[in-house]
Amino acid sequence: MIFYIRLDMDLEQNRFNMIEQQIRTWDVLDQEVLKLLFELRREEFVPAAYRSLAFVDMEIPLGYGEVMLAPKMEARILQELQVKKTDRILEVGSGSGYLTALLAAKGGSVCSVEIVPELKAIAEKNLRAHGITDVILENGDAARGWPQHGLYDVIVLTGSTPVLPEAFQKSLKTGGRLFAVVGDAPVMQAVLVTCVVQKENAGVYNTVGLFETCISPLKNAMQPERFTF
């Protein structure tokens, strides 16, 4: 009995260290975000083979050529988007479902699109195990947009894209926010795009560069035009 209590204590200490040493020091100070990271157990969304790395500052392999974002990136995304309970959210890339769960906990409804069928099934299982129901998971390629469900308050791209397709801006409601990591390795830029006003033919958008980073790309991400000779 003492052995199991000790394991649980170690787990919670590791979670505390992750939040205090990785996430707070990366300018994530929103108390609601930090509280949620304590409550939603990240290790339960990590593949069993990598569970010991659940609180490490790294991307975790999910199989099928995909990865789980580092903890501080997930937290920073939540903070930058200022997700509200009334928000309708589009997530491009479900992965294991952890960021999906965080978005659902802070937002209203989430539509999450995953290109790998096996990962969609894993995300569904993880979300169901945690009683998270305000999520629609769909299998498809949303790297260049997902206009099927109209306009969104929040859009999150969980992988990088060399070029940000205009379809994403056009899918934002007035006041909507889009988080994306744009560019090519080794240096990419995380950006926050806010829709000032959405018009049928020409919306007005404000783009702010947040920080430099480098994350794994979306499958089939839009590429820049290349000159050929």
PDB file of C-alpha atoms in Angstrom, residues 60-217:
ATOM      1  CA  ILE A  60       6.453  12.316 -27.764  1.00  0.00           C
ATOM      2  CA  PRO A  61       6.115   9.792 -30.635  1.00  0.00           C
ATOM      3  CA  LEU A  62       2.554   8.592 -31.219  1.00  0.00           C
ATOM      4  CA  GLY A  63       3.365   6.243 -34.083  1.00  0.00           C
ATOM      5  CA  TYR A  64       2.310   6.631 -37.722  1.00  0.00           C
ATOM      6  CA  GLY A  65       4.878   9.414 -38.144  1.00  0.00           C
ATOM      7  CA  GLU A  66       3.065  11.727 -35.705  1.00  0.00           C
ATOM      8  CA  VAL A  67       4.014  13.234 -32.355  1.00  0.00           C
ATOM      9  CA  MET A  68       2.419  14.763 -29.257  1.00  0.00           C
ATOM     10  CA  LEU A  69       3.383  18.405 -28.727  1.00  0.00           C
ATOM     11  CA  ALA A  70       5.667  19.328 -25.819  1.00  0.00           C
ATOM     12  CA  PRO A  71       3.778  20.296 -22.623  1.00  0.00           C
ATOM     13  CA  LYS A  72       4.830  23.956 -22.729  1.00  0.00           C
ATOM     14  CA  MET A  73       3.602  24.295 -26.323  1.00  0.00           C
ATOM     15  CA  GLU A  74       0.174  22.897 -25.423  1.00  0.00           C
ATOM     16  CA  ALA A  75      -0.058  25.307 -22.496  1.00  0.00           C
ATOM     17  CA  ARG A  76       1.096  28.301 -24.535  1.00  0.00           C
ATOM     18  CA  ILE A  77      -1.457  27.556 -27.256  1.00  0.00           C
ATOM     19  CA  LEU A  78      -4.269  27.560 -24.694  1.00  0.00           C
ATOM     20  CA  GLN A  79      -3.103  30.822 -23.166  1.00  0.00           C
ATOM     21  CA  GLU A  80      -2.582  32.666 -26.460  1.00  0.00           C
ATOM     22  CA  LEU A  81      -6.003  31.692 -27.814  1.00  0.00           C
ATOM     23  CA  GLN A  82      -7.853  32.825 -24.658  1.00  0.00           C
ATOM     24  CA  VAL A  83     -10.405  30.058 -25.161  1.00  0.00           C
ATOM     25  CA  LYS A  84     -13.881  30.777 -23.767  1.00  0.00           C
ATOM     26  CA  LYS A  85     -16.856  28.551 -22.933  1.00  0.00           C
ATOM     27  CA  THR A  86     -18.819  29.990 -25.853  1.00  0.00           C
ATOM     28  CA  ASP A  87     -16.119  29.209 -28.425  1.00  0.00           C
ATOM     29  CA  ARG A  88     -16.617  26.878 -31.357  1.00  0.00           C
ATOM     30  CA  ILE A  89     -13.220  25.327 -32.052  1.00  0.00           C
ATOM     31  CA  LEU A  90     -11.508  23.606 -34.979  1.00  0.00           C
ATOM     32  CA  GLU A  91      -8.402  21.546 -34.228  1.00  0.00           C
ATOM     33  CA  VAL A  92      -6.277  20.282 -37.116  1.00  0.00           C
ATOM     34  CA  GLY A  93      -4.561  17.113 -35.914  1.00  0.00           C
ATOM     35  CA  SER A  94      -6.082  15.235 -32.971  1.00  0.00           C
ATOM     36  CA  GLY A  95      -3.048  13.132 -32.072  1.00  0.00           C
ATOM     37  CA  SER A  96      -3.712  11.296 -28.816  1.00  0.00           C
ATOM     38  CA  GLY A  97      -6.511  13.714 -27.909  1.00  0.00           C
ATOM     39  CA  TYR A  98      -4.791  15.587 -25.060  1.00  0.00           C
ATOM     40  CA  LEU A  99      -4.855  19.086 -26.567  1.00  0.00           C
ATOM     41  CA  THR A 100      -8.349  18.241 -27.808  1.00  0.00           C
ATOM     42  CA  ALA A 101      -9.364  17.540 -24.211  1.00  0.00           C
ATOM     43  CA  LEU A 102      -7.788  20.782 -22.976  1.00  0.00           C
ATOM     44  CA  LEU A 103      -9.634  22.770 -25.654  1.00  0.00           C
ATOM     45  CA  ALA A 104     -12.919  21.045 -24.810  1.00  0.00           C
ATOM     46  CA  ALA A 105     -12.464  21.752 -21.103  1.00  0.00           C
ATOM     47  CA  LYS A 106     -11.976  25.477 -21.720  1.00  0.00           C
ATOM     48  CA  GLY A 107     -14.188  25.934 -24.785  1.00  0.00           C
ATOM     49  CA  GLY A 108     -17.661  25.147 -25.989  1.00  0.00           C
ATOM     50  CA  SER A 109     -17.628  22.577 -28.793  1.00  0.00           C
ATOM     51  CA  VAL A 110     -14.605  21.137 -30.602  1.00  0.00           C
ATOM     52  CA  CYS A 111     -14.328  19.676 -34.095  1.00  0.00           C
ATOM     53  CA  SER A 112     -11.004  17.846 -34.352  1.00  0.00           C
ATOM     54  CA  VAL A 113      -9.802  16.443 -37.679  1.00  0.00           C
ATOM     55  CA  GLU A 114      -7.184  13.676 -37.765  1.00  0.00           C
ATOM     56  CA  ILE A 115      -5.655  12.373 -41.001  1.00  0.00           C
ATOM     57  CA  VAL A 116      -4.503   9.035 -39.499  1.00  0.00           C
ATOM     58  CA  PRO A 117      -7.498   6.712 -38.811  1.00  0.00           C
ATOM     59  CA  GLU A 118      -5.638   4.786 -36.102  1.00  0.00           C
ATOM     60  CA  LEU A 119      -4.861   7.989 -34.178  1.00  0.00           C
ATOM     61  CA  LYS A 120      -8.468   9.113 -34.489  1.00  0.00           C
ATOM     62  CA  ALA A 121      -9.481   5.846 -32.817  1.00  0.00           C
ATOM     63  CA  ILE A 122      -6.919   6.373 -30.035  1.00  0.00           C
ATOM     64  CA  ALA A 123      -8.113   9.942 -29.437  1.00  0.00           C
ATOM     65  CA  GLU A 124     -11.725   8.753 -29.311  1.00  0.00           C
ATOM     66  CA  LYS A 125     -10.831   6.115 -26.716  1.00  0.00           C
ATOM     67  CA  ASN A 126      -8.884   8.586 -24.562  1.00  0.00           C
ATOM     68  CA  LEU A 127     -11.593  11.244 -24.671  1.00  0.00           C
ATOM     69  CA  ARG A 128     -14.304   8.699 -23.881  1.00  0.00           C
ATOM     70  CA  ALA A 129     -12.291   7.415 -20.905  1.00  0.00           C
ATOM     71  CA  HIS A 130     -12.236  10.936 -19.477  1.00  0.00           C
ATOM     72  CA  GLY A 131     -15.933  11.600 -20.073  1.00  0.00           C
ATOM     73  CA  ILE A 132     -15.276  14.334 -22.631  1.00  0.00           C
ATOM     74  CA  THR A 133     -18.276  14.519 -24.949  1.00  0.00           C
ATOM     75  CA  ASP A 134     -18.320  18.001 -26.530  1.00  0.00           C
ATOM     76  CA  VAL A 135     -15.979  16.857 -29.311  1.00  0.00           C
ATOM     77  CA  ILE A 136     -16.617  15.746 -32.879  1.00  0.00           C
ATOM     78  CA  LEU A 137     -13.693  13.701 -34.213  1.00  0.00           C
ATOM     79  CA  GLU A 138     -13.432  13.370 -37.978  1.00  0.00           C
ATOM     80  CA  ASN A 139     -11.011  11.505 -40.219  1.00  0.00           C
ATOM     81  CA  GLY A 140      -9.680  13.634 -43.049  1.00  0.00           C
ATOM     82  CA  ASP A 141      -6.973  15.903 -44.426  1.00  0.00           C
ATOM     83  CA  ALA A 142      -7.486  19.401 -43.010  1.00  0.00           C
ATOM     84  CA  ALA A 143      -3.956  20.722 -43.636  1.00  0.00           C
ATOM     85  CA  ARG A 144      -5.295  23.252 -46.158  1.00  0.00           C
ATOM     86  CA  GLY A 145      -8.577  24.055 -44.450  1.00  0.00           C
ATOM     87  CA  TRP A 146     -11.770  22.393 -43.244  1.00  0.00           C
ATOM     88  CA  PRO A 147     -14.703  24.592 -44.300  1.00  0.00           C
ATOM     89  CA  GLN A 148     -17.351  21.877 -43.968  1.00  0.00           C
ATOM     90  CA  HIS A 149     -18.809  23.249 -40.728  1.00  0.00           C
ATOM     91  CA  GLY A 150     -18.825  26.981 -41.354  1.00  0.00           C
ATOM     92  CA  LEU A 151     -17.062  29.593 -39.226  1.00  0.00           C
ATOM     93  CA  TYR A 152     -15.141  29.097 -35.964  1.00  0.00           C
ATOM     94  CA  ASP A 153     -14.165  31.206 -32.963  1.00  0.00           C
ATOM     95  CA  VAL A 154     -10.875  29.340 -32.569  1.00  0.00           C
ATOM     96  CA  ILE A 155      -8.680  27.345 -34.972  1.00  0.00           C
ATOM     97  CA  VAL A 156      -5.557  25.431 -33.901  1.00  0.00           C
ATOM     98  CA  LEU A 157      -3.021  23.798 -36.199  1.00  0.00           C
ATOM     99  CA  THR A 158      -1.108  21.212 -34.161  1.00  0.00           C
ATOM    100  CA  GLY A 159       1.597  20.790 -36.809  1.00  0.00           C
ATOM    101  CA  SER A 160       3.605  23.359 -38.722  1.00  0.00           C
ATOM    102  CA  THR A 161       2.889  24.561 -42.249  1.00  0.00           C
ATOM    103  CA  PRO A 162       5.410  26.265 -44.578  1.00  0.00           C
ATOM    104  CA  VAL A 163       2.587  28.456 -45.907  1.00  0.00           C
ATOM    105  CA  LEU A 164      -0.614  29.320 -44.019  1.00  0.00           C
ATOM    106  CA  PRO A 165      -3.569  28.664 -46.341  1.00  0.00           C
ATOM    107  CA  GLU A 166      -6.067  31.536 -46.619  1.00  0.00           C
ATOM    108  CA  ALA A 167      -8.864  29.023 -46.076  1.00  0.00           C
ATOM    109  CA  PHE A 168      -8.147  29.095 -42.338  1.00  0.00           C
ATOM    110  CA  GLN A 169      -8.494  32.872 -42.017  1.00  0.00           C
ATOM    111  CA  LYS A 170     -11.689  32.714 -44.052  1.00  0.00           C
ATOM    112  CA  SER A 171     -13.063  30.123 -41.596  1.00  0.00           C
ATOM    113  CA  LEU A 172     -12.795  32.511 -38.636  1.00  0.00           C
ATOM    114  CA  LYS A 173     -15.738  34.409 -37.224  1.00  0.00           C
ATOM    115  CA  THR A 174     -15.314  38.111 -36.521  1.00  0.00           C
ATOM    116  CA  GLY A 175     -13.219  38.155 -33.346  1.00  0.00           C
ATOM    117  CA  GLY A 176     -11.976  34.621 -34.015  1.00  0.00           C
ATOM    118  CA  ARG A 177      -8.402  33.538 -33.280  1.00  0.00           C
ATOM    119  CA  LEU A 178      -6.077  31.204 -35.180  1.00  0.00           C
ATOM    120  CA  PHE A 179      -2.868  29.662 -33.831  1.00  0.00           C
ATOM    121  CA  ALA A 180      -0.361  28.282 -36.318  1.00  0.00           C
ATOM    122  CA  VAL A 181       3.350  27.600 -36.606  1.00  0.00           C
ATOM    123  CA  VAL A 182       4.512  28.806 -40.009  1.00  0.00           C
ATOM    124  CA  GLY A 183       7.777  28.237 -41.877  1.00  0.00           C
ATOM    125  CA  ASP A 184      10.416  25.608 -42.505  1.00  0.00           C
ATOM    126  CA  ALA A 185      12.915  23.958 -40.162  1.00  0.00           C
ATOM    127  CA  PRO A 186      15.107  24.839 -38.384  1.00  0.00           C
ATOM    128  CA  VAL A 187      13.351  28.115 -37.509  1.00  0.00           C
ATOM    129  CA  MET A 188       9.590  28.625 -37.630  1.00  0.00           C
ATOM    130  CA  GLN A 189       7.328  31.354 -36.274  1.00  0.00           C
ATOM    131  CA  ALA A 190       4.301  30.802 -34.062  1.00  0.00           C
ATOM    132  CA  VAL A 191       1.624  33.304 -35.057  1.00  0.00           C
ATOM    133  CA  LEU A 192      -1.740  34.395 -33.721  1.00  0.00           C
ATOM    134  CA  VAL A 193      -4.168  35.590 -36.376  1.00  0.00           C
ATOM    135  CA  THR A 194      -7.223  37.531 -35.193  1.00  0.00           C
ATOM    136  CA  CYS A 195     -10.173  38.200 -37.479  1.00  0.00           C
ATOM    137  CA  VAL A 196     -11.011  41.902 -37.087  1.00  0.00           C
ATOM    138  CA  VAL A 197     -14.041  41.581 -39.338  1.00  0.00           C
ATOM    139  CA  GLN A 198     -15.179  38.718 -41.558  1.00  0.00           C
ATOM    140  CA  LYS A 199     -16.594  39.692 -44.946  1.00  0.00           C
ATOM    141  CA  GLU A 200     -17.795  37.475 -47.746  1.00  0.00           C
ATOM    142  CA  ASN A 201     -15.136  38.595 -50.212  1.00  0.00           C
ATOM    143  CA  ALA A 202     -12.371  40.174 -48.123  1.00  0.00           C
ATOM    144  CA  GLY A 203     -11.989  39.816 -44.372  1.00  0.00           C
ATOM    145  CA  VAL A 204      -9.649  41.934 -42.260  1.00  0.00           C
ATOM    146  CA  TYR A 205      -7.075  40.074 -40.178  1.00  0.00           C
ATOM    147  CA  ASN A 206      -4.369  40.999 -37.692  1.00  0.00           C
ATOM    148  CA  THR A 207      -1.313  38.738 -37.448  1.00  0.00           C
ATOM    149  CA  VAL A 208       1.090  38.823 -34.488  1.00  0.00           C
ATOM    150  CA  GLY A 209       4.347  36.862 -34.319  1.00  0.00           C
ATOM    151  CA  LEU A 210       4.545  35.163 -30.916  1.00  0.00           C
ATOM    152  CA  PHE A 211       7.844  33.278 -30.724  1.00  0.00           C
ATOM    153  CA  GLU A 212      10.306  31.232 -32.761  1.00  0.00           C
ATOM    154  CA  THR A 213      10.015  27.472 -32.515  1.00  0.00           C
ATOM    155  CA  CYS A 214      10.237  24.292 -34.574  1.00  0.00           C
ATOM    156  CA  ILE A 215       7.583  21.555 -34.533  1.00  0.00           C
ATOM    157  CA  SER A 216       6.754  18.613 -36.754  1.00  0.00           C
ATOM    158  CA  PRO A 217       4.858  19.496 -39.954  1.00  0.00           C
TER     159      PRO A 217
END
